[in-house]
Coordinates of C-alpha atoms in Angstrom, one line a residue:
X5 CA 12.4 21.9 7.5
X6 CA 10.6 22.8 4.2
X7 CA 7.9 20.7 2.7
X8 CA 10.1 19.9 -0.3
X9 CA 13.0 18.7 2.0
X10 CA 10.6 16.4 3.8
X11 CA 9.7 14.8 0.5
X12 CA 13.3 13.7 -0.3
X13 CA 15.1 13.7 3.0
X14 CA 16.8 10.6 4.2
X15 CA 18.6 10.6 7.5
X16 CA 18.9 8.3 10.5
X17 CA 16.7 9.1 13.5
X18 CA 15.0 11.8 11.6
X19 CA 11.9 12.1 13.8
X20 CA 13.8 12.0 17.1
X21 CA 16.4 14.5 15.9
X22 CA 13.6 16.8 14.7
X23 CA 11.8 16.6 18.1
X24 CA 15.0 17.3 20.1
X25 CA 15.9 20.2 17.8
X26 CA 12.5 21.8 18.7
X27 CA 13.2 21.5 22.4
X28 CA 12.3 18.6 24.7
X29 CA 11.4 19.1 28.4
X30 CA 10.2 17.3 31.5
X31 CA 6.5 18.0 30.6
X32 CA 6.9 16.3 27.2
X33 CA 8.7 13.4 28.8
X34 CA 5.9 12.9 31.2
X35 CA 3.4 12.8 28.4
X36 CA 5.5 10.4 26.4
X37 CA 5.8 8.1 29.5
X38 CA 2.0 8.0 30.0
X39 CA 1.3 7.5 26.3
X40 CA 3.9 4.7 26.0
X41 CA 2.4 3.0 29.1
X42 CA -1.1 3.1 27.6
X43 CA -0.1 1.8 24.2
X44 CA 2.2 -0.8 25.7
X45 CA -0.7 -2.3 27.6
X46 CA -2.8 -2.2 24.4
X47 CA -0.1 -3.9 22.4
X48 CA 0.6 -6.9 24.7
X49 CA -2.5 -9.1 23.7
X50 CA -2.4 -7.9 20.1
X51 CA 1.2 -8.8 19.6
X52 CA 0.5 -12.3 21.0
X53 CA -2.6 -12.8 18.9
X54 CA -1.0 -11.6 15.7
X55 CA 2.0 -13.9 16.2
X56 CA -0.3 -16.9 16.7
X57 CA -2.3 -15.9 13.6
X58 CA 1.0 -15.7 11.7
X59 CA 1.7 -19.3 12.6
X60 CA 4.3 -18.9 15.4
X61 CA 4.3 -19.0 19.2
X62 CA 3.0 -15.8 21.0
X63 CA 6.3 -14.8 22.5
X64 CA 7.6 -14.0 19.0
X65 CA 5.0 -11.3 18.6
X66 CA 6.1 -9.8 22.0
X67 CA 9.7 -9.9 20.8
X68 CA 8.7 -8.0 17.7
X69 CA 6.9 -5.3 19.6
X70 CA 9.9 -5.0 21.9
X71 CA 12.8 -5.0 19.4
X72 CA 11.2 -3.6 16.3
X73 CA 9.0 -1.2 18.3
X74 CA 12.1 0.4 19.9
X75 CA 14.5 0.4 16.9
X76 CA 12.0 1.7 14.3
X77 CA 10.9 4.5 16.7
X78 CA 14.6 5.4 17.3
X79 CA 15.7 5.4 13.7
X80 CA 12.5 6.2 11.7
X81 CA 10.9 9.3 10.3
X82 CA 7.5 9.4 11.9
X83 CA 7.3 10.8 15.4
X84 CA 4.0 9.1 16.5
X85 CA 4.1 5.7 14.8
X86 CA 4.0 2.5 16.9
X87 CA 5.6 -0.4 15.0
X88 CA 5.2 -4.1 15.7
X89 CA 3.3 -7.1 14.3
X90 CA 0.2 -6.1 12.4
X91 CA -2.8 -7.9 11.0
X92 CA -2.0 -7.0 7.4
X93 CA 1.0 -9.3 7.5
X94 CA -0.9 -12.4 8.6
X95 CA -1.9 -13.3 5.1
X96 CA 1.8 -13.3 4.0
X97 CA 3.5 -14.7 7.1
X98 CA 1.2 -17.7 7.8
X99 CA 2.0 -19.6 4.5
X100 CA 5.7 -18.9 5.0
X101 CA 5.6 -20.1 8.6
X102 CA 3.7 -23.3 7.6
X103 CA 6.2 -24.1 4.8
X104 CA 9.5 -22.9 6.2
X105 CA 8.9 -22.7 9.9
X106 CA 10.1 -19.9 12.2
X107 CA 13.5 -20.1 10.7
X108 CA 12.3 -19.3 7.1
X109 CA 10.0 -16.6 8.4
X110 CA 12.8 -14.8 10.2
X111 CA 15.1 -15.1 7.2
X112 CA 12.4 -13.7 4.9
X113 CA 11.9 -10.8 7.3
X114 CA 15.6 -10.0 7.1
X115 CA 15.4 -9.9 3.3
X116 CA 12.3 -7.7 3.4
X117 CA 14.3 -5.3 5.6
X118 CA 17.1 -5.2 3.0
X119 CA 14.5 -4.3 0.3
X120 CA 13.1 -1.6 2.5
X121 CA 16.6 -0.1 2.9
X122 CA 16.9 -0.1 -0.9
X123 CA 13.6 1.6 -1.3
X124 CA 14.8 4.3 1.1
X125 CA 18.1 4.7 -0.6
X126 CA 16.4 5.2 -4.0
X127 CA 14.0 7.7 -2.4
X128 CA 10.9 5.7 -3.2
X129 CA 9.0 6.9 -0.1
X130 CA 6.5 9.0 -2.0
X131 CA 5.6 6.3 -4.5
X132 CA 2.9 5.3 -2.1
X133 CA 0.9 8.3 -3.4
X134 CA 0.7 6.6 -6.8
X135 CA -1.1 3.5 -5.6
X136 CA -4.8 4.0 -6.4
X137 CA -7.3 3.8 -3.6
X138 CA -9.3 0.9 -5.2
X139 CA -6.0 -1.1 -5.0
X140 CA -5.4 -0.4 -1.3
X141 CA -9.0 -0.9 -0.4
X142 CA -9.1 -4.2 -2.4
X143 CA -6.1 -5.8 -0.9
X144 CA -6.9 -4.7 2.7
X145 CA -10.4 -6.0 2.4
X146 CA -9.1 -9.2 1.0
X147 CA -6.6 -9.5 3.9
X148 CA -9.4 -8.9 6.4
X149 CA -11.4 -11.8 4.9
X150 CA -8.4 -14.2 5.1
X151 CA -7.6 -13.2 8.7
X152 CA -11.2 -13.7 9.7
X153 CA -11.2 -17.1 8.0
X154 CA -8.1 -18.2 9.8
X155 CA -9.7 -17.4 13.2
X156 CA -12.7 -19.7 12.6
X157 CA -10.7 -22.7 13.9
X158 CA -10.1 -21.2 17.4
X159 CA -13.3 -19.2 17.4
X160 CA -15.4 -22.4 17.2
X161 CA -12.8 -24.6 18.9
X162 CA -12.6 -27.0 15.9
X163 CA -9.3 -28.6 16.9
X164 CA -7.8 -28.4 13.4
X165 CA -4.0 -28.7 13.7
X166 CA -3.3 -27.1 10.3
X167 CA -5.2 -25.6 7.4
X168 CA -4.7 -26.3 3.7
X169 CA -2.6 -23.8 1.6
X170 CA -5.3 -22.5 -0.7
X171 CA -8.3 -20.5 0.4
X172 CA -11.1 -22.6 -1.1
X173 CA -9.5 -25.7 0.6
X174 CA -9.3 -23.8 3.9
X175 CA -13.0 -23.0 3.7
X176 CA -13.9 -26.6 2.8
X177 CA -11.8 -28.0 5.7
X178 CA -13.4 -25.6 8.2
X179 CA -16.9 -26.4 7.0
X180 CA -16.2 -30.1 7.2
X181 CA -15.1 -29.8 10.9
X182 CA -17.8 -27.3 11.9
X183 CA -20.1 -29.9 13.4
X184 CA -17.3 -30.7 15.9
X185 CA -17.4 -27.1 17.4
X186 CA -16.8 -26.6 21.1
X187 CA -19.7 -24.9 22.9
X188 CA -17.2 -23.6 25.6
X189 CA -14.9 -22.0 23.0
X190 CA -17.8 -20.5 21.1
X191 CA -19.3 -19.1 24.3
X192 CA -15.9 -17.4 25.3
X193 CA -15.5 -16.1 21.7
X194 CA -19.0 -14.6 21.6
X195 CA -18.8 -13.0 25.0
X196 CA -15.4 -11.5 24.2
X197 CA -16.7 -10.2 20.8
X198 CA -19.9 -8.8 22.5
X199 CA -17.9 -6.9 25.1
X200 CA -15.8 -5.4 22.3
X201 CA -18.9 -4.3 20.4
X202 CA -20.8 -2.9 23.4
X203 CA -17.9 -1.4 25.4
X204 CA -17.6 1.9 23.3
X205 CA -21.2 2.7 24.2
X206 CA -20.1 3.1 27.9
X207 CA -17.8 6.0 26.9
X208 CA -15.1 4.8 29.2
X209 CA -11.6 5.8 27.9
X210 CA -10.2 2.3 27.9
X211 CA -9.6 0.2 24.7
X212 CA -12.4 -2.3 24.3
X213 CA -10.2 -5.3 23.8
X214 CA -8.7 -5.1 27.3
X215 CA -11.9 -5.5 29.3
X216 CA -13.2 -8.0 26.6
X217 CA -10.1 -10.2 27.0
X218 CA -10.4 -9.9 30.8
X219 CA -14.0 -11.0 30.9
X220 CA -13.4 -13.7 28.3
X221 CA -10.5 -15.1 30.4
X222 CA -12.6 -15.1 33.5
X223 CA -15.4 -17.0 31.7
X224 CA -12.8 -19.5 30.3
X225 CA -11.5 -20.2 33.8
X226 CA -15.0 -20.7 35.1
X227 CA -15.8 -23.2 32.3
X228 CA -12.5 -25.0 33.0
X229 CA -13.6 -25.4 36.6
X230 CA -16.8 -27.1 35.4
X231 CA -14.9 -29.6 33.3
X232 CA -15.2 -28.0 29.9
X233 CA -12.2 -28.2 27.5
X234 CA -10.7 -25.0 26.3
X235 CA -7.4 -24.1 24.6
X236 CA -5.4 -21.4 26.2
X237 CA -2.0 -20.0 25.5
X238 CA -0.7 -22.2 28.3
X239 CA -2.2 -25.4 26.9
X240 CA -1.4 -24.7 23.3
X241 CA 2.2 -23.6 23.5
X242 CA 5.3 -24.8 25.4
X243 CA 9.0 -24.1 25.8
X244 CA 12.1 -25.5 27.3
X245 CA 14.1 -23.6 29.8
X246 CA 17.9 -23.2 29.6
X247 CA 18.3 -26.2 31.9
X248 CA 16.0 -28.3 29.8
X249 CA 13.0 -28.0 32.1
X250 CA 9.7 -27.9 30.1
X251 CA 7.3 -25.0 30.6
X252 CA 3.9 -24.1 29.3
X253 CA 2.8 -20.8 27.7
X254 CA 5.3 -18.0 27.2
X255 CA 8.9 -18.2 28.4
X256 CA 9.5 -15.4 30.9
X257 CA 12.9 -14.6 29.4
X258 CA 14.4 -11.7 27.5
X259 CA 14.8 -12.2 23.7
X260 CA 18.2 -13.5 22.9
X261 CA 20.4 -13.2 19.8
X262 CA 20.6 -16.2 17.4
X263 CA 21.1 -16.6 13.7
X264 CA 17.6 -16.9 12.0
X265 CA 18.6 -20.1 10.1
X266 CA 19.5 -21.8 13.4
X267 CA 16.0 -21.3 14.7
X268 CA 13.5 -24.2 14.3
X269 CA 12.3 -24.9 10.8
X270 CA 9.3 -26.9 9.7
X271 CA 8.8 -29.9 12.0
X272 CA 11.5 -28.6 14.3
X273 CA 14.3 -29.3 11.8
X274 CA 17.0 -26.7 11.0
X275 CA 16.8 -25.2 7.6
X276 CA 20.4 -24.1 7.3
X277 CA 21.5 -21.3 5.1
X278 CA 21.6 -21.6 1.3
X279 CA 21.3 -19.4 -1.7
X280 CA 18.4 -21.6 -2.9
X281 CA 16.5 -20.9 0.3
X282 CA 17.2 -17.2 -0.3
X283 CA 15.7 -17.4 -3.8
X284 CA 12.7 -19.4 -2.5
X285 CA 12.0 -16.7 0.0
X286 CA 12.5 -13.6 -2.2
X287 CA 8.9 -13.5 -3.4
X288 CA 7.5 -13.5 0.1
X289 CA 10.2 -11.0 1.2
X290 CA 9.2 -8.7 -1.7
X291 CA 5.5 -8.9 -0.6
X292 CA 6.5 -8.2 3.1
X293 CA 8.6 -5.1 2.0
X294 CA 5.9 -3.8 -0.3
X295 CA 3.2 -4.2 2.4
X296 CA 5.4 -2.9 5.1
X297 CA 6.2 0.3 3.1
X298 CA 2.5 0.8 2.2
X299 CA 1.3 0.2 5.8
X300 CA 3.9 2.3 7.5
X301 CA 3.6 5.3 5.1
X302 CA -0.2 5.2 5.1
X303 CA 0.0 5.2 8.9
X304 CA 2.4 8.2 8.9
X305 CA 0.1 10.1 6.5
X306 CA -2.9 9.6 8.7
X307 CA -0.9 10.7 11.8
X308 CA 0.2 13.8 9.8
X309 CA -3.4 14.7 9.3
X310 CA -4.2 14.2 12.9
X311 CA -1.3 16.1 14.3
X312 CA -0.5 18.7 11.6
X313 CA 3.1 17.5 11.5
X314 CA 5.1 16.2 8.5
X315 CA 6.9 12.9 8.4
X316 CA 9.9 12.0 6.3
X317 CA 8.8 9.1 4.1
X318 CA 12.2 7.9 3.1
X319 CA 13.6 8.2 6.7
X320 CA 10.6 6.1 7.8
X321 CA 11.4 3.4 5.2
X322 CA 15.0 3.6 6.5
X323 CA 13.9 2.9 10.1
X324 CA 11.5 0.2 9.0
X325 CA 14.3 -1.5 7.0
X326 CA 16.8 -1.3 9.9
X327 CA 14.1 -2.7 12.3
X328 CA 13.2 -5.6 10.1
X329 CA 16.9 -6.5 9.6
X330 CA 17.8 -6.5 13.3
X331 CA 14.6 -7.9 14.9
X332 CA 14.7 -11.4 13.4
X333 CA 18.1 -12.0 15.1
X334 CA 16.3 -11.7 18.4
X335 CA 13.3 -13.9 17.3
X336 CA 11.0 -11.1 16.2
X337 CA 8.8 -11.5 13.1
X338 CA 8.0 -8.9 10.4
X339 CA 7.0 -5.5 11.7
X340 CA 5.5 -2.3 10.4
X341 CA 3.6 0.7 11.8
X342 CA 0.2 -0.2 13.2
X343 CA -2.4 2.5 12.6
X344 CA -4.7 1.7 15.5
X345 CA -1.9 1.6 18.0
X346 CA -0.3 4.7 16.5
X347 CA -3.5 6.6 16.6
X348 CA -4.0 5.6 20.3
X349 CA -0.4 6.7 21.0
X350 CA -1.1 10.2 19.6
X351 CA -4.5 10.5 21.3
X352 CA -2.8 9.5 24.6
X353 CA -0.7 12.6 24.4
X354 CA 2.5 11.3 22.8
X355 CA 5.0 14.1 22.0
X356 CA 7.9 12.2 20.3
X357 CA 9.2 8.7 19.3
X358 CA 10.2 8.2 23.0
X359 CA 6.6 7.1 23.7
X360 CA 7.0 4.2 21.2
X361 CA 10.3 3.3 22.9
X362 CA 8.5 3.3 26.3
X363 CA 5.8 1.1 24.8
X364 CA 8.5 -1.4 23.8
X365 CA 9.8 -1.4 27.4
X366 CA 6.3 -1.9 28.8
X367 CA 5.9 -5.0 26.6
X368 CA 9.4 -6.2 27.8
X369 CA 8.3 -5.9 31.4
X370 CA 5.1 -7.7 30.7
X371 CA 7.1 -10.6 29.1
X372 CA 9.4 -10.9 32.1
X373 CA 6.8 -10.3 34.9
X374 CA 3.5 -11.4 33.6
X375 CA 4.2 -14.5 31.4
X376 CA 2.4 -16.9 33.8
X377 CA -0.7 -14.7 33.8
X378 CA -0.7 -14.3 30.0
X379 CA -0.7 -18.1 29.7
X380 CA -4.3 -18.1 30.9
X381 CA -5.6 -16.2 27.9
X382 CA -8.0 -18.4 26.0
X383 CA -7.4 -19.0 22.3
X384 CA -11.1 -18.4 21.5
X385 CA -10.9 -14.9 23.1
X386 CA -7.8 -14.0 21.0
X387 CA -9.6 -15.3 17.9
X388 CA -12.5 -12.9 18.7
X389 CA -10.1 -10.1 19.1
X390 CA -8.6 -10.8 15.7
X391 CA -12.1 -11.0 14.2
X392 CA -12.7 -7.4 15.3
X393 CA -9.2 -6.4 14.0
X394 CA -10.1 -7.9 10.6
X395 CA -13.4 -6.0 10.5
X396 CA -11.8 -2.7 11.4
X397 CA -9.0 -3.1 8.8
X398 CA -11.5 -4.1 6.1
X399 CA -12.9 -0.5 6.0
X400 CA -16.2 -2.0 4.9
X401 CA -18.1 1.3 4.9
X402 CA -15.5 2.9 2.6
X403 CA -15.5 -0.2 0.3
X404 CA -19.3 -0.2 0.1
X405 CA -19.3 3.6 -0.7
X406 CA -16.7 2.9 -3.5
X407 CA -18.9 0.1 -5.0
X408 CA -21.9 2.5 -5.0
X409 CA -20.4 5.7 -6.3
X410 CA -17.0 5.0 -8.1
X411 CA -16.6 4.7 -11.9
X412 CA -16.9 1.2 -13.2
X413 CA -13.2 0.9 -13.9
X414 CA -12.4 1.6 -10.2
X415 CA -15.0 -1.0 -9.2
X416 CA -13.3 -3.6 -11.4
X417 CA -9.9 -2.8 -9.9
X418 CA -11.3 -3.2 -6.4
X419 CA -13.0 -6.5 -7.2
X420 CA -9.8 -7.8 -8.9
X421 CA -7.5 -6.9 -6.0
X422 CA -9.9 -8.3 -3.4
X423 CA -10.4 -11.6 -5.3
X424 CA -6.7 -12.1 -6.0
X425 CA -5.8 -11.4 -2.4
X426 CA -8.2 -13.9 -1.1
X427 CA -7.7 -16.6 -3.7
X428 CA -4.0 -16.2 -4.4
X429 CA -1.6 -13.8 -2.6
X430 CA -0.6 -10.2 -2.0
X431 CA 2.1 -10.0 -4.7
X432 CA -0.3 -11.1 -7.5
X433 CA -3.0 -8.9 -6.1
X434 CA -1.0 -5.7 -5.8
X435 CA 0.9 -6.2 -9.1
X436 CA -2.3 -7.0 -11.1
X437 CA -4.3 -4.2 -9.4
X438 CA -1.7 -1.5 -10.1
X439 CA -1.3 -2.7 -13.7
X440 CA -5.1 -2.9 -14.3
X441 CA -5.6 0.5 -12.7
X442 CA -2.8 1.9 -14.9
X443 CA -4.3 0.5 -18.1
X444 CA -7.8 1.7 -17.3
X445 CA -6.4 5.2 -16.4
X446 CA -4.4 5.3 -19.6
X447 CA -7.5 4.3 -21.5
X448 CA -9.6 7.1 -19.9
X449 CA -6.9 9.7 -20.5
X450 CA -6.6 8.5 -24.2
X451 CA -10.3 9.0 -24.7
X452 CA -10.0 12.6 -23.5
X453 CA -7.8 13.3 -26.5
X454 CA -9.9 14.3 -29.5
X455 CA -9.8 16.2 -32.8
X456 CA -12.5 18.8 -33.8
X457 CA -13.1 20.5 -37.1
X458 CA -13.4 24.2 -36.2
X459 CA -13.3 25.5 -39.8
X460 CA -16.7 27.1 -39.5
X461 CA -16.3 28.5 -35.9
X462 CA -15.9 32.2 -36.5
X463 CA -14.6 32.9 -33.0
X464 CA -11.4 31.2 -34.0
X465 CA -11.5 31.1 -37.8
X466 CA -12.8 34.6 -38.7
X467 CA -13.0 34.2 -42.5
X468 CA -14.1 31.4 -44.8
X469 CA -11.2 29.2 -45.6
X470 CA -9.9 28.6 -49.2
X471 CA -11.5 25.6 -50.9
X472 CA -10.1 22.3 -49.8
X473 CA -8.7 23.6 -46.5
X474 CA -9.7 22.6 -43.0
X475 CA -8.7 23.8 -39.5
X476 CA -8.6 20.9 -37.0
X477 CA -8.3 21.6 -33.2
X478 CA -6.5 18.8 -31.3
X479 CA -7.1 18.6 -27.6
X480 CA -5.5 16.4 -25.0
X481 CA -2.1 14.6 -24.7
X482 CA -0.8 12.9 -27.8
X483 CA 0.9 9.8 -26.2
X484 CA 1.1 6.2 -27.4
X485 CA -2.5 5.3 -26.5
X486 CA -4.1 8.3 -28.2
X487 CA -1.9 9.6 -30.9
X488 CA -2.3 6.7 -33.4
X489 CA -6.1 7.2 -33.3
X490 CA -6.0 11.0 -33.6
X491 CA -3.5 11.1 -36.4
X492 CA -5.1 8.2 -38.3
X493 CA -8.4 10.2 -38.3
X494 CA -6.6 13.2 -39.6
X495 CA -4.8 11.1 -42.3
X496 CA -8.2 10.0 -43.7
X497 CA -9.3 13.6 -43.9
X498 CA -6.1 14.5 -45.8
X499 CA -7.2 12.2 -48.7
X500 CA -9.8 14.8 -49.8
X501 CA -8.1 18.0 -48.6
X502 CA -5.7 20.5 -50.3
X503 CA -4.4 21.4 -46.9
X504 CA -4.9 21.0 -43.1
X505 CA -4.2 23.4 -40.3
X506 CA -3.6 21.6 -37.0
X507 CA -4.4 23.9 -34.1
X508 CA -2.4 22.4 -31.2
X509 CA -2.7 24.8 -28.3
X510 CA -4.6 22.2 -26.3
X511 CA -1.8 19.5 -26.6
X512 CA 0.3 19.5 -23.5
X513 CA 2.3 16.4 -24.3
X514 CA 3.8 14.6 -27.3
X515 CA 5.7 11.5 -26.5
X516 CA 7.7 9.1 -28.7
X517 CA 4.6 7.3 -29.7
X518 CA 2.9 10.5 -30.6
X519 CA 6.0 11.7 -32.6
X520 CA 6.0 8.4 -34.6
X521 CA 2.3 8.8 -35.4
X522 CA 2.9 12.5 -36.4
X523 CA 5.7 11.4 -38.8
X524 CA 3.3 8.9 -40.4
X525 CA 0.8 11.7 -40.9
X526 CA 3.4 13.9 -42.5
X527 CA 4.4 11.1 -44.9
X528 CA 0.7 10.4 -45.7
X529 CA 0.1 14.1 -46.4
X530 CA 3.1 14.2 -48.7
X531 CA 1.8 11.1 -50.5
X532 CA -1.6 12.8 -50.9
X533 CA -0.1 16.2 -51.9
X534 CA -1.8 17.7 -48.9
X535 CA -0.2 20.6 -47.2
X536 CA 0.1 20.4 -43.4
X537 CA 0.3 23.5 -41.2
X538 CA 0.9 23.2 -37.5
X539 CA 0.1 26.1 -35.2
X540 CA 0.4 27.1 -31.6
X541 CA 2.6 24.3 -30.2
X542 CA 3.1 24.2 -26.4
X543 CA 6.6 24.0 -25.0
X544 CA 6.8 20.3 -24.5
X545 CA 5.6 19.2 -28.0
X546 CA 7.8 21.9 -29.6
X547 CA 10.8 20.7 -27.6
X548 CA 10.1 17.1 -28.7
X549 CA 9.9 18.0 -32.4
X550 CA 13.0 20.1 -32.1
X551 CA 14.9 17.3 -30.4
X552 CA 13.7 14.8 -33.1
X553 CA 14.9 17.1 -35.9
X554 CA 11.5 17.7 -37.5
X555 CA 12.0 20.5 -40.0
X556 CA 9.6 22.5 -42.2
X557 CA 9.2 21.2 -45.7
X558 CA 8.6 24.0 -48.3
X559 CA 5.1 23.6 -49.6
X560 CA 4.3 20.6 -47.5
X561 CA 4.9 21.3 -43.8
X562 CA 5.1 24.6 -42.0
X563 CA 5.0 25.8 -38.4
X564 CA 3.5 29.0 -36.9
X565 CA 3.5 30.3 -33.4
X566 CA -0.2 31.2 -33.4
X567 CA -3.3 30.1 -35.3
X568 CA -3.9 33.7 -36.4
X569 CA -0.5 34.0 -38.0
X570 CA -1.0 30.7 -39.8
X571 CA -4.4 31.7 -41.2
X572 CA -3.2 35.2 -42.1
X573 CA -0.4 33.7 -44.1
X574 CA -2.8 31.2 -45.8
X575 CA -5.3 34.0 -46.7
X576 CA -2.4 36.2 -48.1
X577 CA -1.0 33.4 -50.1
X578 CA -4.4 32.5 -51.5
X579 CA -5.0 36.2 -52.5
X580 CA -1.6 36.2 -54.3
X581 CA -2.5 33.1 -56.1
X582 CA -5.8 34.5 -57.2
X583 CA -4.2 37.8 -58.3
X584 CA -1.6 35.9 -60.4
X585 CA -4.2 33.9 -62.1

């Protein structure tokens, strides 16, 4: 498929169909099975930790990895992406879960899936390329700070049952309870974090968080034996079996179908379905859809660079939309492509989306067979894991490099997005960041447009001009932000001039604002009895003037295809006038 067709293609199961069309054999299947097994093992603790960080029980993260991981791989447009719960969503999902419960969170996820489908239908997959890097760096760094802040409670074992809504109040509440920290929880968290930091130095091809969680869990079990109190998944979460028997930890059952609005709401009460609830959740759903699109497409771009392949952006949005619509009906929360898991999938030898489907089946087997074992995972160890996830997603070295080397306007955009993400929310941060970046970009482009008097530059104006005449060279686009300034400067010059030649070979663009400013200049020149000559128009400005019906005015406004022709005509006319006199 050509590069251009990849840009605009939209078809179901794009990546899988492309792989099968290339030819699929037993060797590739073996590689996919091994890669899927590897990533499935990696994903199990991450899915649980991210669900807990999002404000719901850990099994809902596993449901997400199972259902969304399988469906998005099947229907999407990126052959190596692994989808499931991701750290980036925590900052959006946690407030929704606190206010509306699991029911509201699932319903918002369905709405976000619908929005992703609309993005795909309108071929918006490539719009990700127009989001400036300071914006993406700013909000990802802000998300990382929020995630790390949310882990402080379990990292130090502070026993806070809930956190305030606003960031400053969260920090104040955590600081107030810090003297009540649990030495046992802190020890488990620090040991887990230390193993994750030191493990890569051993050069063992095993993801650091797996041995870290194993060692952290062993330490927690040892401390429990000595009478220390520690929260684990088993002690923090509980469930009721089908026969009403209570259980602790994760229910060892397959995810089952249920309407999102019939799941538990805040305080265990049912929310019910209403249009008012839909309207209340739309803002969060929009943020989920935007972030899901950004995360999944950025992940696909990185995988393209690693593999030399090309993904279909719109088909990937289609798969993400389908996955996020279906998954909540089986208890799964919002999903998108996860860069770390996707990169691990490719490095493990994945050949096709089948590896992601195998990963989903591995998580499913773990849910059914290992639920009692997973209940022993200490909350402090999972908090340490998410601390490391937050650090990795912050891209701190890249952010520091930007602050040191980028233009001031980019730095302000980064700081604005970062601050708004931390203090308010993602929707405000992304919207404000893009608007600010756009305004600053327009300002910089407008400053590039300038007018220069070249009347005495003999390389372009070979002879002295008649008295009262000037040649002005205009460079840069004449759009709304630049044209008023440029043509206002020329209008002031027209007050003392017999005539002006506007040399416009350096003007690639004339928009409606530029056209209006030019018409003002023409009127001003007529009022001042100043003749205006326009030479060397490029195609777009010429087309704009023709469409607007701008016509030559004898003795007042004339057009010439080149500057030389305009000057030759001026010299000839001046000679004729001198001869006649």
